[in-house]
Short mmCIF file of C-alpha atoms in Angstrom, two decimals:
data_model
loop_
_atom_site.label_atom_id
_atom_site.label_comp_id
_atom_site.label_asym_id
_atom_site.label_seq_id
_atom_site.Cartn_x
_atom_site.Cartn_y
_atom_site.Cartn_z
CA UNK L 1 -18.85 -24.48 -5.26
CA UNK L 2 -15.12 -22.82 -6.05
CA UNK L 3 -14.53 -19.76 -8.20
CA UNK L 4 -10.87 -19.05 -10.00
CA UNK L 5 -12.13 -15.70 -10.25
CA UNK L 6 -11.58 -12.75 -7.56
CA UNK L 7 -14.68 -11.37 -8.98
CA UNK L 8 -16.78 -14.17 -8.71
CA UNK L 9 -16.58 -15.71 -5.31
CA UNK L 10 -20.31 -14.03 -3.93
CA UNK L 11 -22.16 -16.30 -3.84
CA UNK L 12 -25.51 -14.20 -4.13
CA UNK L 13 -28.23 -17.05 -2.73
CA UNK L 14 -26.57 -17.80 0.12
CA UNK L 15 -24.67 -14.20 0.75
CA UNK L 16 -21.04 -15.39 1.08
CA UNK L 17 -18.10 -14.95 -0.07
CA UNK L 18 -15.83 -18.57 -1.43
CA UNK L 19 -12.53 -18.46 -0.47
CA UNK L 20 -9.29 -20.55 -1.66
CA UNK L 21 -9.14 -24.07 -1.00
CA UNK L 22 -5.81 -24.16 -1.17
CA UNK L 23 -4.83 -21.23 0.83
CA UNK L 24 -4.09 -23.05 4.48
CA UNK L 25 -6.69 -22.39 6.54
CA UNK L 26 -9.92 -24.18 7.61
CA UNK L 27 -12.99 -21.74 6.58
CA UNK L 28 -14.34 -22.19 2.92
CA UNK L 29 -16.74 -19.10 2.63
CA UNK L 30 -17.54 -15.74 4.89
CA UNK L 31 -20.73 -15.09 5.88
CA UNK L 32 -21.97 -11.69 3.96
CA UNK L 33 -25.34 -10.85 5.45
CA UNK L 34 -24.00 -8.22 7.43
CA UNK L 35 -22.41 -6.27 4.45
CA UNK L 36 -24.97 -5.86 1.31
CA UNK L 37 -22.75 -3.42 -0.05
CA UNK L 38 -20.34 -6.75 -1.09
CA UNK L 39 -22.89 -8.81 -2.69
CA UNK L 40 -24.65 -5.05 -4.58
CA UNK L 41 -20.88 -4.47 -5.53
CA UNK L 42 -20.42 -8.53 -7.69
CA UNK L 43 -23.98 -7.03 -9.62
CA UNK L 44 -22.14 -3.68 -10.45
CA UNK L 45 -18.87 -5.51 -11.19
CA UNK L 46 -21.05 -6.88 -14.25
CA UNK L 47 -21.90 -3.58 -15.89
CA UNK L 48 -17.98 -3.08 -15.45
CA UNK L 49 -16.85 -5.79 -17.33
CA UNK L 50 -19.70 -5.22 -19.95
CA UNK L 51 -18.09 -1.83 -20.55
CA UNK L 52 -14.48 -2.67 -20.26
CA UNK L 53 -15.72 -5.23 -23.34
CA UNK L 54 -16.84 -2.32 -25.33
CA UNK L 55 -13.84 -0.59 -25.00
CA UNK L 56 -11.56 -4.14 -26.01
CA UNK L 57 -9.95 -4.42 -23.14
CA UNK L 58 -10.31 -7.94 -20.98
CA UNK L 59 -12.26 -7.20 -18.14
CA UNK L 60 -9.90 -9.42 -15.68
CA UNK L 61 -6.57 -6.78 -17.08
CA UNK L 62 -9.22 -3.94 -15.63
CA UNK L 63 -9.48 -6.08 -12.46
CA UNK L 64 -6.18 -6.84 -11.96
CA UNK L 65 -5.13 -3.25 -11.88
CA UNK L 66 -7.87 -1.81 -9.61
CA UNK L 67 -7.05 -4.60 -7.12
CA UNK L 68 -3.32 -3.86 -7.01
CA UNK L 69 -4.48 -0.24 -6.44
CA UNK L 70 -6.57 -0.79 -3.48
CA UNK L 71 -4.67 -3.73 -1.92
CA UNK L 72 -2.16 -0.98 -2.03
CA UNK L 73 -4.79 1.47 -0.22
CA UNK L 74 -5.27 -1.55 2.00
CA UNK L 75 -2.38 -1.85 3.40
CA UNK L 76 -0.95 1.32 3.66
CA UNK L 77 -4.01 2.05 5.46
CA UNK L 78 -3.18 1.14 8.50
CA UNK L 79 -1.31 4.34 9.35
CA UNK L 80 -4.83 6.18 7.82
CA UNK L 81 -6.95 7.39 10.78
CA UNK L 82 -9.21 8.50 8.75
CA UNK L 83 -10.32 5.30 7.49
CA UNK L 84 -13.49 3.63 9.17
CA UNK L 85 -14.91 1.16 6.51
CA UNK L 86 -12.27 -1.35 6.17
CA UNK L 87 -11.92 -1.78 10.05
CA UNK L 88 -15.44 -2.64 10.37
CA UNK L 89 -16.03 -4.38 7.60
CA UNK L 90 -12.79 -7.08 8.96
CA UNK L 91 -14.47 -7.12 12.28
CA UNK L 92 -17.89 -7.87 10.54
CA UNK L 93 -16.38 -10.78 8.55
CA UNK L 94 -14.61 -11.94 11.29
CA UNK L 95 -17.98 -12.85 13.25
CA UNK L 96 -18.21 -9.23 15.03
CA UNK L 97 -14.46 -8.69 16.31
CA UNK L 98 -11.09 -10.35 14.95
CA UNK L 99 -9.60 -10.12 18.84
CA UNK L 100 -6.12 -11.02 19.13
CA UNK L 101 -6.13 -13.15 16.02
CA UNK L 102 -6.26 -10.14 14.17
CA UNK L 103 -3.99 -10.27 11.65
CA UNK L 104 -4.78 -13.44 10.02
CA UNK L 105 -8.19 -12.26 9.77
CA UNK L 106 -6.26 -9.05 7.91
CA UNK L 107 -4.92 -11.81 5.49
CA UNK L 108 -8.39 -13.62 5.11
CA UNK L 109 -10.49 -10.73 4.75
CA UNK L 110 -8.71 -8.56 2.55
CA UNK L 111 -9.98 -9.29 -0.80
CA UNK L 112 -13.84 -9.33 0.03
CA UNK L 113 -13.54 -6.29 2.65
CA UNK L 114 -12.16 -4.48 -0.45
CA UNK L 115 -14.17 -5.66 -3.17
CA UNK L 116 -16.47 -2.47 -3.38
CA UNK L 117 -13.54 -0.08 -3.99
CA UNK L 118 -11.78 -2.47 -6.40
CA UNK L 119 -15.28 -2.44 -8.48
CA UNK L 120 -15.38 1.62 -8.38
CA UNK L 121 -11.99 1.98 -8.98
CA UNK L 122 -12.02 -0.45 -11.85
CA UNK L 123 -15.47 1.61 -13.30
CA UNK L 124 -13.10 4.72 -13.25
CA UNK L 125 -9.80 3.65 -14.99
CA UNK L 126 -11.98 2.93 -17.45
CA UNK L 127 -13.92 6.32 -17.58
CA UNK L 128 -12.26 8.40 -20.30
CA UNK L 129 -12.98 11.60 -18.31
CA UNK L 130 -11.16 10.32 -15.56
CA UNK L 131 -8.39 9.59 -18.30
CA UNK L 132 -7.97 13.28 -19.21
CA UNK L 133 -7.88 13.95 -15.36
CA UNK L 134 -4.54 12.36 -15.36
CA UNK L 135 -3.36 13.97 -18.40
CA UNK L 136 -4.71 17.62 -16.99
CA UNK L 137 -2.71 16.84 -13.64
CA UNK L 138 0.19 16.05 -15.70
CA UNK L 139 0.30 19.80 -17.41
CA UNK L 140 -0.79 18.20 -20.54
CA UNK L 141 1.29 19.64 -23.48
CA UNK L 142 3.22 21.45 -20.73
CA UNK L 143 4.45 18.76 -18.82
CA UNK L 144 4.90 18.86 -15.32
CA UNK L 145 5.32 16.73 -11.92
CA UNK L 146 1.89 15.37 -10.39
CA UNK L 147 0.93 17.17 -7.77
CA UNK L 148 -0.35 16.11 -4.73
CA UNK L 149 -4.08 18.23 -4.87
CA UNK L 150 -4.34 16.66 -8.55
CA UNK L 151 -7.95 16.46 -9.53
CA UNK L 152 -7.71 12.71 -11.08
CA UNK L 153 -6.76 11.50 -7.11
CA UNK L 154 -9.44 13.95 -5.25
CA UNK L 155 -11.95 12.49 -7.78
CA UNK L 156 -10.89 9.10 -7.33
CA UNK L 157 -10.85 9.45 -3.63
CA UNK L 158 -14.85 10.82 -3.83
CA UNK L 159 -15.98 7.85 -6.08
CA UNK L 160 -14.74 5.31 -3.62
CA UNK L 161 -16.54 7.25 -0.45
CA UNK L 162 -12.97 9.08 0.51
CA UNK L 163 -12.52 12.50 0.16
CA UNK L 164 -9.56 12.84 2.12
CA UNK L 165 -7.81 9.80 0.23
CA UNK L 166 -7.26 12.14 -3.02
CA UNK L 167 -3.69 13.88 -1.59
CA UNK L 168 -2.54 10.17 0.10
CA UNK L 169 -2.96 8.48 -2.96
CA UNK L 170 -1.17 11.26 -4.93
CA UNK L 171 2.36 11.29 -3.64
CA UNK L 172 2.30 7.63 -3.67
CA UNK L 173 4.37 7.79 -6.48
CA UNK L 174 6.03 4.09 -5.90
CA UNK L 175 2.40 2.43 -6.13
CA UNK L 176 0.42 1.04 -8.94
CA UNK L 177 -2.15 3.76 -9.07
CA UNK L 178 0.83 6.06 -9.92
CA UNK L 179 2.24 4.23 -12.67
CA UNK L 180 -1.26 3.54 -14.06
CA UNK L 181 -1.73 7.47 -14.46
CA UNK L 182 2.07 6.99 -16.24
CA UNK L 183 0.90 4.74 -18.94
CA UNK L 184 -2.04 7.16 -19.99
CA UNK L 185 0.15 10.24 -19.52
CA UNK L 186 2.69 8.23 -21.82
CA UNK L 187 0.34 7.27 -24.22
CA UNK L 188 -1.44 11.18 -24.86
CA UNK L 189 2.43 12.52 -25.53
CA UNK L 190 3.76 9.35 -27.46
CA UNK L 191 6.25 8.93 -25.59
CA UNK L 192 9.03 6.39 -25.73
CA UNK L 193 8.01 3.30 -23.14
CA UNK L 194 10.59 3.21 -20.18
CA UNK L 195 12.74 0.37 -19.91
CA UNK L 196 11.07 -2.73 -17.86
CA UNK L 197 7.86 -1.58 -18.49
CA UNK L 198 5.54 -2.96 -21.42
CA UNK L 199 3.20 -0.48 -23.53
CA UNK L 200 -0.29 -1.87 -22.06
CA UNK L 201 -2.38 0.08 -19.23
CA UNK L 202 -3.70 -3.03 -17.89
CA UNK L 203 -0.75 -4.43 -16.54
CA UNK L 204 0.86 -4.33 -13.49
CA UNK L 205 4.18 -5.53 -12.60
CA UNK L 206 5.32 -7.93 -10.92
CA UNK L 207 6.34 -6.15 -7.54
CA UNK L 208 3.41 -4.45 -7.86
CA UNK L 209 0.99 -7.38 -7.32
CA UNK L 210 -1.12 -8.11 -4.17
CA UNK L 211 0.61 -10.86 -1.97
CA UNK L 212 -2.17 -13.91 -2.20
CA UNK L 213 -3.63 -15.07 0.59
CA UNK L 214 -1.80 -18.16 1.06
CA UNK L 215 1.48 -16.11 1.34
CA UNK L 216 0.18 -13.93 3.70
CA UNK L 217 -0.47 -16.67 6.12
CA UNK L 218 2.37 -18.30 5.49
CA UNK L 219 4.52 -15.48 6.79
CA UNK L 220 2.21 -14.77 9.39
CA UNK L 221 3.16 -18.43 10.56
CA UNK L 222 6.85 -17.83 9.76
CA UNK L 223 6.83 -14.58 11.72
CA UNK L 224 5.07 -15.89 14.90
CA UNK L 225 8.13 -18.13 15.64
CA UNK L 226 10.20 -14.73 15.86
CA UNK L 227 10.93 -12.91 19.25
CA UNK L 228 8.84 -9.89 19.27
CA UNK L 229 6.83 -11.31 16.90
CA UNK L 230 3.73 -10.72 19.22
CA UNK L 231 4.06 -6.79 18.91
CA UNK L 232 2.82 -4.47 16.31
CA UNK L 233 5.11 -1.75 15.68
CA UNK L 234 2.87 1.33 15.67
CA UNK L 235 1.62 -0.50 19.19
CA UNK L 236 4.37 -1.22 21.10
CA UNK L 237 6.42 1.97 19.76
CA UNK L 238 5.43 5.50 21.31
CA UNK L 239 4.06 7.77 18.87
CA UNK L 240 6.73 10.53 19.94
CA UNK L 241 9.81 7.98 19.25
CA UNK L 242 8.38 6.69 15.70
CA UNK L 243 7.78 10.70 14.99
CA UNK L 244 11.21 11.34 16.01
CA UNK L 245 13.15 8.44 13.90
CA UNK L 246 11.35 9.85 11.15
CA UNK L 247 12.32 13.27 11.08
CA UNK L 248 16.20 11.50 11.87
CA UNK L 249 15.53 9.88 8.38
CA UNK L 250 14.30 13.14 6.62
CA UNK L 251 17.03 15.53 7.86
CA UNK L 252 19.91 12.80 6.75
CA UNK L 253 17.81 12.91 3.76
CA UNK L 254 17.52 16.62 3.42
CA UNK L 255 21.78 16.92 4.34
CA UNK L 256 22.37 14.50 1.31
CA UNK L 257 20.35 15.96 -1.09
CA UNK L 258 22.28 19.29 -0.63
CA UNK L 259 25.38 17.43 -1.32
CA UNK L 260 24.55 17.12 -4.67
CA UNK L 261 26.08 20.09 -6.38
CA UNK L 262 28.87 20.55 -3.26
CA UNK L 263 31.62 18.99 -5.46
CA UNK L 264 32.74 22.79 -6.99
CA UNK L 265 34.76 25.30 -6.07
CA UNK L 266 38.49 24.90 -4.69
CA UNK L 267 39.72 21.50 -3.54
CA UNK L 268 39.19 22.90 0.59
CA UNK L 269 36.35 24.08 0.32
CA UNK L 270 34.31 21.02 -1.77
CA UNK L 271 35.84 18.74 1.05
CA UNK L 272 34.64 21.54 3.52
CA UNK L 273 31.28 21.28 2.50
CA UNK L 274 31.30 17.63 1.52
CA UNK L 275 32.56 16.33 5.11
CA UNK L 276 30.49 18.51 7.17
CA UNK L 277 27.68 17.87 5.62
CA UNK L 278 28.54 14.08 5.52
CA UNK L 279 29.35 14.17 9.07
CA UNK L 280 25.60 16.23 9.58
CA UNK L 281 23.94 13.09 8.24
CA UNK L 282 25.91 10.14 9.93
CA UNK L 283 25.03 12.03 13.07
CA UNK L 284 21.32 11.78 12.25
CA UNK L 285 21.69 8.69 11.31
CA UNK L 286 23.64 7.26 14.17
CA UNK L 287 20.52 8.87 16.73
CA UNK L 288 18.02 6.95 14.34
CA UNK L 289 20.18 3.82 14.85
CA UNK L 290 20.48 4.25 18.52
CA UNK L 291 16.37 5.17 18.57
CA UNK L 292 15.46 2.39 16.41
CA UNK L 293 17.25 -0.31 18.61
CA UNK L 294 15.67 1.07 21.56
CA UNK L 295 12.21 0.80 20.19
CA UNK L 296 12.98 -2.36 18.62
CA UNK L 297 13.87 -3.89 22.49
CA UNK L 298 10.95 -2.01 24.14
CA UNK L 299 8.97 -4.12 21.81
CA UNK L 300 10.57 -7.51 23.27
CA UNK L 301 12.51 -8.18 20.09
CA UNK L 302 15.53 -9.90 21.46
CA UNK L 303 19.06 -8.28 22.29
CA UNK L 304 21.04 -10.61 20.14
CA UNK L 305 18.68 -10.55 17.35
CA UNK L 306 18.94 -6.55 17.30
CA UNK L 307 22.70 -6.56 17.36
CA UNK L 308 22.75 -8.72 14.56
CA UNK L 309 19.95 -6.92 12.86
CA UNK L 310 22.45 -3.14 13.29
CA UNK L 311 25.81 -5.31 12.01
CA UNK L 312 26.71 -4.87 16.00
CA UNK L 313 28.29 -6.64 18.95
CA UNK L 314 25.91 -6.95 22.17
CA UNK L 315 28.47 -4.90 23.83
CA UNK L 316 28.55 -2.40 20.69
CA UNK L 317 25.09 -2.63 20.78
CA UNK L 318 25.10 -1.45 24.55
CA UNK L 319 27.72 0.99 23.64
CA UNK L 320 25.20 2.34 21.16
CA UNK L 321 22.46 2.68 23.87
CA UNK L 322 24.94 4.53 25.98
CA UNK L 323 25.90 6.87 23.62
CA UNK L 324 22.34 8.30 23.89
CA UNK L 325 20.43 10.32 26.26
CA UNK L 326 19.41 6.89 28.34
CA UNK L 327 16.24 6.65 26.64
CA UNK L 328 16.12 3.09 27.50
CA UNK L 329 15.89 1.32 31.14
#
């Protein structure tokens, strides 16, 4: 027994979920018994799509854009410490612990460990309290930028079991959840539709859409065959070095952005300001460079392949190393 649809693979009698035949890999269900809360959240997704068919709207467009929101959570969650249930909920699905094959089990897992948010989240985009949330955050007739304590994403974040999710999902303002609060802000004012985007809520663009299964493993296979390939970044990289190319990146950032009204004045002193300042950022940059590289070998991705990787020379590459504080051994 198959299902097309991502809401209709429990398969209550026997408690599993049905994967994708097609997807490259051997298992056709996961064994649910250990998580109720999956097969309790396919009988709620049915009062969902009852109400999203009151309100005309086609109960897979409501799907489609709660499960780009929270495959979006999903991923992103992995530099959450916060979050416990999607950790053990992999593990459970997994037959008690993924072990070292852990992130295909990431790839296989993803849409049933995730199911219960993508049913909550789906129940409030179509709440319209939750709809004037978004255009309260917004400043209503006063319009103004979304903040970060905005009640739509702390209310969000309680309905899916998260109170500390609210802020996170708030500032990320490249995600669908983000451009979903757009299209209702959009629609309250009347204003004109931006160009590349289409006047529907329940749409979600293209880059925007979950990766499938079947592409996650393929790149999972493609990566394997690549040197370092065996490390996970926030692993094999000291907390203290990713912390520090990260403030490199925001102070280059935060050198630029003053740039942006230095072009006044007399001729010396706008190339005054513009070069130092321009020289202040290439700095930073250059010590993220030289950082990155190091972490990058410390994590057994090949010389060559980093050299190529920085548009360097192995012996420009070393150069680089040397040019720092001999971070590396």
């Amino acid at each position: 027994m198959r299902y097309a649809q991502r809401w209709e693979r429990v398969c209550v009698r026997h408690g599993r979920w049905l994967l994708d035949a097609d997807a490259d890999q051997a298992l056709e269900h996961l064994d649910l018994r250990a998580l109720p809360e999956i097969v309790e959240a396919q009988q709620r997704w049915a009062q969902v799509a009852r109400r999203a068919g009151r309100a005309g709207v086609e109960p897979g467009e409501v799907f489609g854009v709660a499960y780009a929101v929270v495959c979006r959570w999903w991923d992103l969650a992995l530099e959450w410490p916060d979050e416990r249930v999607w950790p053990a909920r992999l593990h459970a699905l997994a037959g008690g612990d993924a072990g070292g094959d852990f992130w295909r089990w990431r790839a296989v897992t993803r849409d049933t460990a995730v199911f219960p948010e993508v049913v909550e989240v789906a129940r409030a985009l179509l709440d319209p309290v939750m709809a004037e949330l978004a255009w309260q955050d917004s400043g209503a007739e006063r319009p103004r930028a979304l903040p970060a304590g905005g009640a739509f994403c702390r209310q969000l974040g309680e309905r899916v079991g998260r109170r500390w999710l609210g802020p996170l999902a708030a500032v990320d303002f490249g995600g669908p959840l983000i451009a979903w609060m757009g299209a209702v802000i959009r629609r309250r004012r009347g204003a004109a539709v931006p160009r590349g985007h289409r006047d529907e809520l329940w749409w979600v663009r293209r880059e925007l859409q979950p990766t499938s299964m079947a592409a996650q493993l393929r790149a999972l296979t493609k990566e394997a065959k690549l040197p370092g390939s065996g490390t996970v970044w926030r692993s094999a990289v000291a907390p203290e070095r990713r912390a520090l190319i990260g403030n490199l990146l925001d102070d280059a950032e935060e050198q630029l952005i003053q740039l942006r009204g230095a072009q006044r004045g007399s001729s010396a002193e706008a190339a005054e300001r513009l070069l130092k300042g321009l020289g202040c950022s290439i700095g930073r940059l250059q010590e993220a460079v030289r950082e990155t590289v190091a972490a990058a070998l410390e994590a057994g991705v090949r010389v060559e392949d980093v050299a190529a990787w920085a548009g360097l020379s192995p012996d420009a590459l070393a150069e680089v190393l040397g040019a720092g504080s001999g971070t590396v051994r």
